[in-house]
Every structure is written in C-alpha cells, then in structure tokens.
Short mmCIF file of C-alpha atoms and ligand atoms in Angstrom, two decimals:
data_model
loop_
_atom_site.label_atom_id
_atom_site.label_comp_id
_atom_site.label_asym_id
_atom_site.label_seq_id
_atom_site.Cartn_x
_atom_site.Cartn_y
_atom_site.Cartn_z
CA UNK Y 512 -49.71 -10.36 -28.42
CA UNK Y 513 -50.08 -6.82 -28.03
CA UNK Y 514 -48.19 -4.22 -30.12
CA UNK Y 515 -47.81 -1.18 -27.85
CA UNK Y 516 -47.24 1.75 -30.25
CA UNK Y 517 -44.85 4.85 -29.31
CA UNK Y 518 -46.99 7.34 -28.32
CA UNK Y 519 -47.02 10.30 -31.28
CA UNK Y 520 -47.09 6.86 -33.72
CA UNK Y 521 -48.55 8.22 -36.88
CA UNK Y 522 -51.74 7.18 -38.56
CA UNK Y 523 -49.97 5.58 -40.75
CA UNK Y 524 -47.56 3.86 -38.93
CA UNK Y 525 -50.67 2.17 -36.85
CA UNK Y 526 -52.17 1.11 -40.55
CA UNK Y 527 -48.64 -0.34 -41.46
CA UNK Y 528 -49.06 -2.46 -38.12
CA UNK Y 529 -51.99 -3.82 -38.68
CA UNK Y 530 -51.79 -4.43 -42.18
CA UNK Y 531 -48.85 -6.41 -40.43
CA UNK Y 532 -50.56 -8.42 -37.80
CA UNK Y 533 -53.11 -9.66 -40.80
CA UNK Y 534 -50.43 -10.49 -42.92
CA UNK Y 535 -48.88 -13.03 -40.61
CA UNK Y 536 -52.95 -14.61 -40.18
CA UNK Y 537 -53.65 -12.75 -37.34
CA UNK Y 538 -56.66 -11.04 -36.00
CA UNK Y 539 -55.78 -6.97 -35.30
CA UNK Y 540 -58.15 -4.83 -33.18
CA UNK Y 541 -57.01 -1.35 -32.69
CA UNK Y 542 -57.38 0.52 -29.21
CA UNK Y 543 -56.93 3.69 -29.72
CA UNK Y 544 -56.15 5.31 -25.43
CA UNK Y 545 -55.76 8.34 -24.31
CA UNK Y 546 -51.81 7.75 -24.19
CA UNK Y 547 -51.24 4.94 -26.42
CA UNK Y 548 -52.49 3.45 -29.62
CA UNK Y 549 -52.01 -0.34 -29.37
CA UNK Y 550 -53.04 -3.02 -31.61
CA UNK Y 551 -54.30 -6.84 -29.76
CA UNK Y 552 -53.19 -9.32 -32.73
CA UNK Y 553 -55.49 -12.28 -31.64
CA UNK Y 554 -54.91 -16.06 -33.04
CA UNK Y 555 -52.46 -18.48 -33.66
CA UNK Y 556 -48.73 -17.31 -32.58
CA UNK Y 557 -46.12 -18.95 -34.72
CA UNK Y 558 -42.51 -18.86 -34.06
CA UNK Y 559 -40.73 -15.23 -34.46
CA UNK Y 560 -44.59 -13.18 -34.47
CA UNK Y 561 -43.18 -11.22 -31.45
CA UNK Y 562 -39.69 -10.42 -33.45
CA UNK Y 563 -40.99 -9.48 -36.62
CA UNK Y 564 -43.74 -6.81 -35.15
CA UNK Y 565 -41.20 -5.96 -33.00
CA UNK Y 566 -38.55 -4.33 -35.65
CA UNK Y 567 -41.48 -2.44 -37.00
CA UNK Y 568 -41.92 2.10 -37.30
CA UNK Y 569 -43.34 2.99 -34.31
CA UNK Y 570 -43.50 0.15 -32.31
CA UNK Y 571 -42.72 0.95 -28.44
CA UNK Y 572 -42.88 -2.91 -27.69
CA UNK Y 573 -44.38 -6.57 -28.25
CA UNK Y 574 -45.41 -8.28 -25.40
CA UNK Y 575 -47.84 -11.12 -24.97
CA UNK Y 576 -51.16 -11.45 -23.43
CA UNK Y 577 -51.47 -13.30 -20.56
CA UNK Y 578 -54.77 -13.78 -19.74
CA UNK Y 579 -56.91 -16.40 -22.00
CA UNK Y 580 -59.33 -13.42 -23.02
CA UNK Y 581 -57.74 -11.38 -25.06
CA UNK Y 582 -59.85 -7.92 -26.28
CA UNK Y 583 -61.34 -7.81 -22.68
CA UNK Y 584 -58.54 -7.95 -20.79
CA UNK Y 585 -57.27 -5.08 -18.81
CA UNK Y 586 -53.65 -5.66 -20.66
CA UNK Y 587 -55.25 -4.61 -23.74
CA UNK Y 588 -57.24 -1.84 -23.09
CA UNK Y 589 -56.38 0.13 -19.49
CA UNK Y 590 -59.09 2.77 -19.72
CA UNK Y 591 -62.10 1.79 -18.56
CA UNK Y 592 -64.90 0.81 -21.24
CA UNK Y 593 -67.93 3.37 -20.83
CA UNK Y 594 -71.58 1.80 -22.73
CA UNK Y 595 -73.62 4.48 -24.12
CA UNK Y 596 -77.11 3.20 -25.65
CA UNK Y 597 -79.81 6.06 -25.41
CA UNK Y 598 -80.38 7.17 -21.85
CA UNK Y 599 -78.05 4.37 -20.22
CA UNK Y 600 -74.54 5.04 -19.48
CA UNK Y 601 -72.52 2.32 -17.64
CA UNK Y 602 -69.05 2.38 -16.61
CA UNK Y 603 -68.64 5.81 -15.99
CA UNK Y 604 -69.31 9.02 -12.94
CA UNK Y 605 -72.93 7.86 -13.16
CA UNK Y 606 -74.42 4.49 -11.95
CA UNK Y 607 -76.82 2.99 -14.29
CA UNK Y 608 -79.94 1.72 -13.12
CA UNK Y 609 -81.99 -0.54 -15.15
CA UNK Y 610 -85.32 -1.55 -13.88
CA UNK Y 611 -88.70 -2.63 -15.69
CA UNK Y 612 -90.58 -5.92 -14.97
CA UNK Y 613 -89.20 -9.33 -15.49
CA UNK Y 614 -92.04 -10.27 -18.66
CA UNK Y 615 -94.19 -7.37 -20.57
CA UNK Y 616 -97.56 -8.23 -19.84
CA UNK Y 617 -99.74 -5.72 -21.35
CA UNK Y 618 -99.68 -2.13 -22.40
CA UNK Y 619 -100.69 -1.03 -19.06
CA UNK Y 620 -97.97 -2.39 -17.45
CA UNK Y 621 -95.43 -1.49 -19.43
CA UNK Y 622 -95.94 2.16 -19.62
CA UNK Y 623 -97.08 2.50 -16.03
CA UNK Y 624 -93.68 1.05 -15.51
CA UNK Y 625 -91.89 2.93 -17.65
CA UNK Y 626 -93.17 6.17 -15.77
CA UNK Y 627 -92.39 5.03 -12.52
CA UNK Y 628 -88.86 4.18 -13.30
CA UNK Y 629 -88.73 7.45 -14.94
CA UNK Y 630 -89.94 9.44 -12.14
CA UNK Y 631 -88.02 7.44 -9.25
CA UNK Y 632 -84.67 8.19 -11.75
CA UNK Y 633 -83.83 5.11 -13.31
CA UNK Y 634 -81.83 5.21 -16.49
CA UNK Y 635 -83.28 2.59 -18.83
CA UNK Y 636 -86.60 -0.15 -18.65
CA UNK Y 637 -85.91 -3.61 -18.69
CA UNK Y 638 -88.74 -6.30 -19.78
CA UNK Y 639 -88.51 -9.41 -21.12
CA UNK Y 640 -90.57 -9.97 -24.58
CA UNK Y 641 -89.04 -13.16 -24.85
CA UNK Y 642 -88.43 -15.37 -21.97
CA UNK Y 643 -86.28 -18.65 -21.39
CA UNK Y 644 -88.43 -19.98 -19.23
CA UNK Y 645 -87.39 -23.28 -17.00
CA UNK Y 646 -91.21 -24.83 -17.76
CA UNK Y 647 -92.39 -25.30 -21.48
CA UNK Y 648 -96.13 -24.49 -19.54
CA UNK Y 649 -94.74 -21.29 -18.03
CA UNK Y 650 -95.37 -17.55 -20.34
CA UNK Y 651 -93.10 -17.14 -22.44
CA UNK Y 652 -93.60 -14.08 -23.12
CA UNK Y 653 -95.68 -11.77 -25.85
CA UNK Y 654 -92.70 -11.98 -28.11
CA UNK Y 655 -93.15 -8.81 -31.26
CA UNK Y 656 -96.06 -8.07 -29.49
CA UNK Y 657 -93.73 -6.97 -26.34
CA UNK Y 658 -91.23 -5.72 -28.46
CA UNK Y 659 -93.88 -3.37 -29.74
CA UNK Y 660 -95.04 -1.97 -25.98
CA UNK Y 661 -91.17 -1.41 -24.95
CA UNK Y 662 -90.92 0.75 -27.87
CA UNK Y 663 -94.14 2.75 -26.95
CA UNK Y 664 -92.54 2.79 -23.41
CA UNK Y 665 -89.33 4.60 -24.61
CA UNK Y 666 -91.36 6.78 -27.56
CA UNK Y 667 -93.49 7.99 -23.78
CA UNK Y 668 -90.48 8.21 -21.42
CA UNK Y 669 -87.14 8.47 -23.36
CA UNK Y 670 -85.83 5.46 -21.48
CA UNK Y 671 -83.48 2.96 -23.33
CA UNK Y 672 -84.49 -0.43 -23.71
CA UNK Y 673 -82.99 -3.28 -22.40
CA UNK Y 674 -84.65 -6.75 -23.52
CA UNK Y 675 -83.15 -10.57 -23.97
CA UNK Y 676 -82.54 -12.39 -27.09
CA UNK Y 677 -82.83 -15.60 -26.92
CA UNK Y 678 -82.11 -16.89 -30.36
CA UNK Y 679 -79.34 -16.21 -32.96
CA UNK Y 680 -82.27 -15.97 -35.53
CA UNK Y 681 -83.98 -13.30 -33.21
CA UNK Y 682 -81.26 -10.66 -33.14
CA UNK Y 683 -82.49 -8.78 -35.72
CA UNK Y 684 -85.90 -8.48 -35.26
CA UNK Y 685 -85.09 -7.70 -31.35
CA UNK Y 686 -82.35 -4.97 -32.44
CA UNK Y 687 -85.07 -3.30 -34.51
CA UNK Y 688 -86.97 -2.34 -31.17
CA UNK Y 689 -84.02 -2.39 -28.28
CA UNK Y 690 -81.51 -0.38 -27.33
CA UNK Y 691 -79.58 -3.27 -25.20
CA UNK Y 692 -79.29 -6.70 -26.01
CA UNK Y 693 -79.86 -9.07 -22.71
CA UNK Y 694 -77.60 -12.35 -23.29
CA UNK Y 695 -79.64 -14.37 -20.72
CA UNK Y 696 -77.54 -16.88 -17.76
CA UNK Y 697 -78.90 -19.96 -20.31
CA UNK Y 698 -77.77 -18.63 -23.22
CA UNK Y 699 -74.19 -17.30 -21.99
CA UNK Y 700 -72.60 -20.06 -23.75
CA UNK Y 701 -74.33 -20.35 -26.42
CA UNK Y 702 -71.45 -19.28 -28.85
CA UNK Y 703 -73.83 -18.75 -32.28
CA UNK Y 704 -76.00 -16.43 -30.10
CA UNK Y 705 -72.99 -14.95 -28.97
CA UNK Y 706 -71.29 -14.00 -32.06
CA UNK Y 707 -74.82 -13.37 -33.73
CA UNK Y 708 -74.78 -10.28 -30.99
CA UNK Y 709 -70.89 -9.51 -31.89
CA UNK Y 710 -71.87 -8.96 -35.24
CA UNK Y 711 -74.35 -6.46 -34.54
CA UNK Y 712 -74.21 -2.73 -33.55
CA UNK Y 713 -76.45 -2.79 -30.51
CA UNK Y 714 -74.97 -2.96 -26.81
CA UNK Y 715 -74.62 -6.08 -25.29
CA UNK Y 716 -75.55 -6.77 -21.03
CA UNK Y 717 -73.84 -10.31 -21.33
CA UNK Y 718 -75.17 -12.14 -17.86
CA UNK Y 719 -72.99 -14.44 -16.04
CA UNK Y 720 -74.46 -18.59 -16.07
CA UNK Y 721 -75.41 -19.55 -12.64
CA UNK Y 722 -72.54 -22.37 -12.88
CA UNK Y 723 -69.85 -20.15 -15.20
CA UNK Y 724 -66.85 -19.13 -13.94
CA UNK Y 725 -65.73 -15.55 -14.08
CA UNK Y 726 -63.15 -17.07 -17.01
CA UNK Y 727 -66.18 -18.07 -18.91
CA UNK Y 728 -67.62 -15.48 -18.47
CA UNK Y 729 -65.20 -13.22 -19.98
CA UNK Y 730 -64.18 -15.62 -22.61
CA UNK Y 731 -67.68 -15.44 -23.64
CA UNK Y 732 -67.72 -11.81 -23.88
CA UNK Y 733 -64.88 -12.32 -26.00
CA UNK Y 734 -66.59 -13.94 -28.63
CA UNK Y 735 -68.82 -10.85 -28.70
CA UNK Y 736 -65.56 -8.59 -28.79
CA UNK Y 737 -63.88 -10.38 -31.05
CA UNK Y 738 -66.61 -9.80 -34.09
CA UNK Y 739 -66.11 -6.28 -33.43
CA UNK Y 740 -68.78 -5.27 -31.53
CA UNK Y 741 -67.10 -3.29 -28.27
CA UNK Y 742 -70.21 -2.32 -26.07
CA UNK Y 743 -70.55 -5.29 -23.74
CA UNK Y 744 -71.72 -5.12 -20.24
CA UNK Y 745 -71.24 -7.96 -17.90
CA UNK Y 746 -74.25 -8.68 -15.28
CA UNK Y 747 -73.30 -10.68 -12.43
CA UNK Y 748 -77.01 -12.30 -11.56
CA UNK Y 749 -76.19 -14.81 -8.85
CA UNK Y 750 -74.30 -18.44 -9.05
CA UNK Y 751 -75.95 -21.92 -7.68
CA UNK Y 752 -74.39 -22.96 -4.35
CA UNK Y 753 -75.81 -25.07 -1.92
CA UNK Y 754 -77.10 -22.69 -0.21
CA UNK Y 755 -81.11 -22.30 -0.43
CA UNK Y 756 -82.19 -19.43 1.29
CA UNK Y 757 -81.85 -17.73 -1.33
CA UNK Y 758 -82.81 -18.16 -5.13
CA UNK Y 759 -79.07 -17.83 -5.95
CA UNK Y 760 -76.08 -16.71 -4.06
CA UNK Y 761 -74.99 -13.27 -5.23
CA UNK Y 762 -71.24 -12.85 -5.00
CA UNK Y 763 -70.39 -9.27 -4.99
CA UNK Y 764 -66.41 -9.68 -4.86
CA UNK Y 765 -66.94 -10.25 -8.31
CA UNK Y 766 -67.13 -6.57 -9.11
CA UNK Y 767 -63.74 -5.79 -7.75
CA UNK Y 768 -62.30 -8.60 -9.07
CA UNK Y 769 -63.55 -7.63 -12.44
CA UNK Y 770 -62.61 -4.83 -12.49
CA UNK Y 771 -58.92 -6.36 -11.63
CA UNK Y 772 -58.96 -8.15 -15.12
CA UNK Y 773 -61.33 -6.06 -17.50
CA UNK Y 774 -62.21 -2.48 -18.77
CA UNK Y 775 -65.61 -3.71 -19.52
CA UNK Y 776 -68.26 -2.48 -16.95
CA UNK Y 777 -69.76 -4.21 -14.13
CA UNK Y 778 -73.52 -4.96 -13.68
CA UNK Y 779 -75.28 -6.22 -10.45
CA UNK Y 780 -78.83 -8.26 -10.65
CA UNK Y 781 -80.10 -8.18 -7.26
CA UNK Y 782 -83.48 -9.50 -8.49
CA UNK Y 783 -82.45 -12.87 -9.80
CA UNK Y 784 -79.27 -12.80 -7.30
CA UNK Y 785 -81.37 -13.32 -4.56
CA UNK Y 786 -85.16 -14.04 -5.36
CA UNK Y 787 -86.41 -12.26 -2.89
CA UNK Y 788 -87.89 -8.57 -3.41
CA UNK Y 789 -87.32 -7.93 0.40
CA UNK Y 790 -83.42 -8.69 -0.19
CA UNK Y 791 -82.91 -6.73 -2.88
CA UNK Y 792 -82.42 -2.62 -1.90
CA UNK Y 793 -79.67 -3.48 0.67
CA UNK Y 794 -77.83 -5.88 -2.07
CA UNK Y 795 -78.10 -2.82 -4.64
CA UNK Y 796 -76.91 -0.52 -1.91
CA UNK Y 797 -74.01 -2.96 -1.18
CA UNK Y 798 -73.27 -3.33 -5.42
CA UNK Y 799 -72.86 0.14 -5.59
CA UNK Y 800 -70.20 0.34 -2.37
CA UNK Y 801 -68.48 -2.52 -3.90
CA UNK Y 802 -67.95 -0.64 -6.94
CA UNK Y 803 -70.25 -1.73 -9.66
CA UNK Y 804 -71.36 0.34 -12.78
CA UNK Y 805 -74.80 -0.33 -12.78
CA UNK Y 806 -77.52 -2.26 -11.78
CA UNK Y 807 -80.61 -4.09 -13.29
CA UNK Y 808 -83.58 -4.35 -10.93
CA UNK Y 809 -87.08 -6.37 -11.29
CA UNK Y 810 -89.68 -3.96 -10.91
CA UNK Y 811 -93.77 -4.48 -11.11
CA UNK Y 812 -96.90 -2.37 -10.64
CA UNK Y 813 -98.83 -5.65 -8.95
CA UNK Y 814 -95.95 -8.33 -7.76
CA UNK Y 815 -98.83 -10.61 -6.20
CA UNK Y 816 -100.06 -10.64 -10.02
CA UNK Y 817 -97.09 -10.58 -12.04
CA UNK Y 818 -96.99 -13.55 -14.86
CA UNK Y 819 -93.53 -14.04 -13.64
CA UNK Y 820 -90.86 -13.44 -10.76
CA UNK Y 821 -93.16 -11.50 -9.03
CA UNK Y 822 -91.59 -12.74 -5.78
CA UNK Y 823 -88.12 -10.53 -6.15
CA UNK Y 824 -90.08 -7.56 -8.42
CA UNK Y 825 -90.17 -4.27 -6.37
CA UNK Y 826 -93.77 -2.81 -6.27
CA UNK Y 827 -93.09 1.67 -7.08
CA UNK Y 828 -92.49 2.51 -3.61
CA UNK Y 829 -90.06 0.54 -3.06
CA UNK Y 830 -88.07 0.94 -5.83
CA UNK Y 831 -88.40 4.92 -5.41
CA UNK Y 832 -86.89 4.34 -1.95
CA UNK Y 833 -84.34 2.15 -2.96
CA UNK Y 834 -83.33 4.55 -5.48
CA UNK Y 835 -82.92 6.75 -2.10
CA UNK Y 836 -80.13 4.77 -0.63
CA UNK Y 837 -78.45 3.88 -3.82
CA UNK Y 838 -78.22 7.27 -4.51
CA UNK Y 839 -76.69 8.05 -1.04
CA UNK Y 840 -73.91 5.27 -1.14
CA UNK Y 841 -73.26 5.97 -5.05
CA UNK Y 842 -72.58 9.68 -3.28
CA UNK Y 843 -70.62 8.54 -1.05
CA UNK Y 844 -68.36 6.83 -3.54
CA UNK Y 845 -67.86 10.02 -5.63
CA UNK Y 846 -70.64 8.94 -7.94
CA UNK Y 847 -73.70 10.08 -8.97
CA UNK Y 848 -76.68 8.23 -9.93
C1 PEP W 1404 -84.31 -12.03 -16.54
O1 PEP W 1404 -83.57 -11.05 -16.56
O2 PEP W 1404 -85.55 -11.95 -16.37
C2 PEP W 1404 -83.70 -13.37 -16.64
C3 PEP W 1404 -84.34 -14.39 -17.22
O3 PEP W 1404 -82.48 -13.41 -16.09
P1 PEP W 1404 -81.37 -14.59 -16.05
O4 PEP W 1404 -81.02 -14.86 -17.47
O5 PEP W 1404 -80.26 -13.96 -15.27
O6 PEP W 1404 -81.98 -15.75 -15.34
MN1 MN W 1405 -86.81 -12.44 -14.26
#
C-alpha cells in the first residue's frame, strides 16, 4: 500500500504515519518528492490496513501497489532515482560511463587504465578484483591485492570505483576500497548477497542474470531496497537466446521499458552484451538513443593479452572514439556526457 500524504503534511503528521504502518506489522519507507511525501508500507496486508491509514491527519489517500516490487516501482517513487558515488552520477542530465578492464592484472594496467579513461572522459573505472569465473582453472582474480591497485587508481585519477562482490562475507572488505558495488549476472539471485549489499551504505550496479526476467530483476533489487539501502543501479548485460553470433543477445527495449516501471536508473553493458569489442561503440551509441543512464564498458591497454575477456575489451583508441559518438547522440538527446 502506499499512503500518499497531502502535500503541506507536517513532519509530524508523516512520523504519526509511519509509526502507524509499523504498528499494524508493516514495513514503512518514507519518500520524501518534490510534491508529495508518501510512505510504501511493505508486508503482509490484513483486512481493513487500507481503512485504518486511510482516516489518518494528513493522509491525501491509500491506494495499493500493483506491481510485485514494491520500493522500486514507479508507483512509489515518480521522480527519477539519481546515484551519486564519487565521480559517477547515473540517472540524471549526464550519462555515466564506466569503463576499466574486465580483471586487474597488475599495477601497470590498472593505472594506465585509469588515465586513459580519465583522459577519453569516462566517469568511473571498472575492474574486477574478484571474478566469478565459469572455469575453476580460469584467474580469478588478485582479490585484496586488486582491491589495493583500484584504490591507487582513484587516489591518481579521482575516478570512482566500480568492482564485483561476489560473496556476502566479502562486502565489507570490498566496501572498504570501492565506491560501487557490482552484483554480478551469477550472483543476481543470490538473496544473502543481496541483502548483505542492502545493508550497506555503498551504491549498488545490480546486473541483470542472463536467464532473469526483467520481474526478477527488479524484485531482486528490491531486496537491496528493502534493507534500506536506496542507491541501486540496474545493468542490463545481455540475456541467453539461441542466437550465437553473439556472446549474448543485448535487448535494448529494456531501457524504455524500465524506465516504464522504475525510478531506478538504467545501465547498458555492451561488453558482455555482445562479446565482441568490434560490436560494442555502435551498441553504446544505440543505449544512449534508447535512453539509458549510463554505461559500463570493457576496456584494456593489450586485449590480445588480457587474462580475461580480452575479445570484447576496447584497446584506448577505441574507446576515446567511442566516447566521440556517445557523446554526439547523448547531445542529441539533450544530454551531456
Ligand atoms: C564483468 O563485469 O566482468 C562480469 C563478470 O559481468 P557479468 O556478471 O555481467 O557476467
Ligand atoms: Mn568481463
């Protein structure tokens, strides 16, 4: 249920409400809008919830939630969610671009990285310290060790970090160093991980699984909303179809459609949606015309050498010229980037 407040509801009024929606067992999260304070009572409904809120001071109206995500939903919350961590800011004017390599490798790497995306304009530096790999043989990554370069990275650059947890037990050693929180496709279900994140203060990119639904998807960013934490992104990175030409098939239409149902902000993973580094500037370019708040991009100094996904990583020229033509369509559509 949502309890719409009149607008001019006093501080205390919205307390009384909430106090309220506890008292009959109910979750309350309070969204406070530009023209209306509301409050989403999330839980178990019993018989006469809606009536009883209803008769309360400054109550406008009671009306239900229709969707099966609750805090995410767009009937909750109408003004769009804007994700501020460090230099990254997704969901509003600007388009955020998030590039770095798929794994840290070495210190070299890293910061050579970092400079590149600096100097072509990116807004933040991905790289994997810990990686869910599909082989138990393949690198999994150089774990603190990496942690430790992104945070030399951003200490040289001022770019925000953005870097995967993969365990519930990891969060807080990885929210020491990052400034983002990756939920990897694996893990997007993984509900401990999930609420592990929610409980935390660091922003969340929550990637879609390659055989979730959109519904699943936002359900499982509800878990993350629901412990309080409000700063999720969603990544679309590309579903399995049987279609192989591709490493996954990206579907764009879900950033409008998104955008139909949440306030949260919409990223686009061109890298992993396609697997193929040729692919991947005109499937940005088309991310940003359909709308999407930011994108996160596989970058490399050496793709031929990379210790993983070097097939889809942009080598520095080509990310600086696909920062070109992103920046010309985010133009375009009245953004900058
Ligand atoms: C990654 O970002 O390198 C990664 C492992 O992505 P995904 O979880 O989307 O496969
Ligand atoms: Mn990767």
């Amino acid at each position: 249920m949502i309890v719409v407040m009149k607008s001019g509801a006093s501080q205390d009024q919205i307390r009384y409400m909430t106090a309220q929606v506890e008292g009959l067992g109910l979750k309350a999260h309070v969204i406070i809008g530009a023209e209306r304070t509301v409050i989403a009572a999330v839980g178990i409904k019993r018989d006469g919830t809606k009536e009883s809120l209803a008769i309360g001071d400054g109550v406008a109206d009671v009306v239900p939630i229709s969707a099966p995500y609750k805090v995410a939903s767009l009937e909750v919350k109408e003004e769009r969610t804007v994700v501020t961590a460090g230099s990254l800011q997704v969901g509003g004017p600007r388009v955020g671009m998030i590039a770095g390599p798929c794994s840290v490798e070495s210190e070299q790497q890293i910061l050579e990285t970092a400079r590149a995306v600096k100097t072509a304009g990116g807004s933040a530096l991905r790289g994997g310290a810990f990686k869910p790999r599909t082989s138990p043989y393949s690198f999994q990554g150089m774990k603190e060790e990496g942690l430790e370069l992104l945070a030399a990275a951003r200490s040289a650059t001022g770019l925000a970090i953005v870097t995967e947890v993969v365990a519930s037990e990891d969060v807080p050693l990885v929210s020491h160093y990052a400034d983002v929180l990756q939920i990897g496709a694996r893990n997007m279900q993984n509900y401990r991980l999930l609420e592990a994140v929610g409980n935390c203060e660091r922003a969340v990119l929550l990637k879609r699984g390659p055989s979730a639904t959109i519904d699943e998807l936002l359900l499982a960013a509800e878990y993350i909303l629901d412990r309080g934490n409000t700063n999720v992104m969603l990544c679309e990175r590309g579903i399995r179809t049987f279609e192989s030409h591709t490493r996954f098939t990206l579907p764009l239409a879900t950033v409008p459609y998104l955008h139909q149902k949440t306030h949260l902000p919409v990223v686009i993973d061109p890298s992993h949606g396609t697997g193929h580094a040729f692919l991947v500037p005109d499937m940005a370019a088309a991310a940003i015309a359909a709308g999407a708040d930011g994108l996160i991009v596989e970058v490399h100094p050496n793709p031929e050498k990379a210790f993983s996904d070097g097939y889809q990583s942009l080598n520095f020229d080509a990310f600086a010229s696909m920062m070109e033509q992103c920046r010309n369509i985010a133009h375009a559509t009245g953004r900058e980037l």
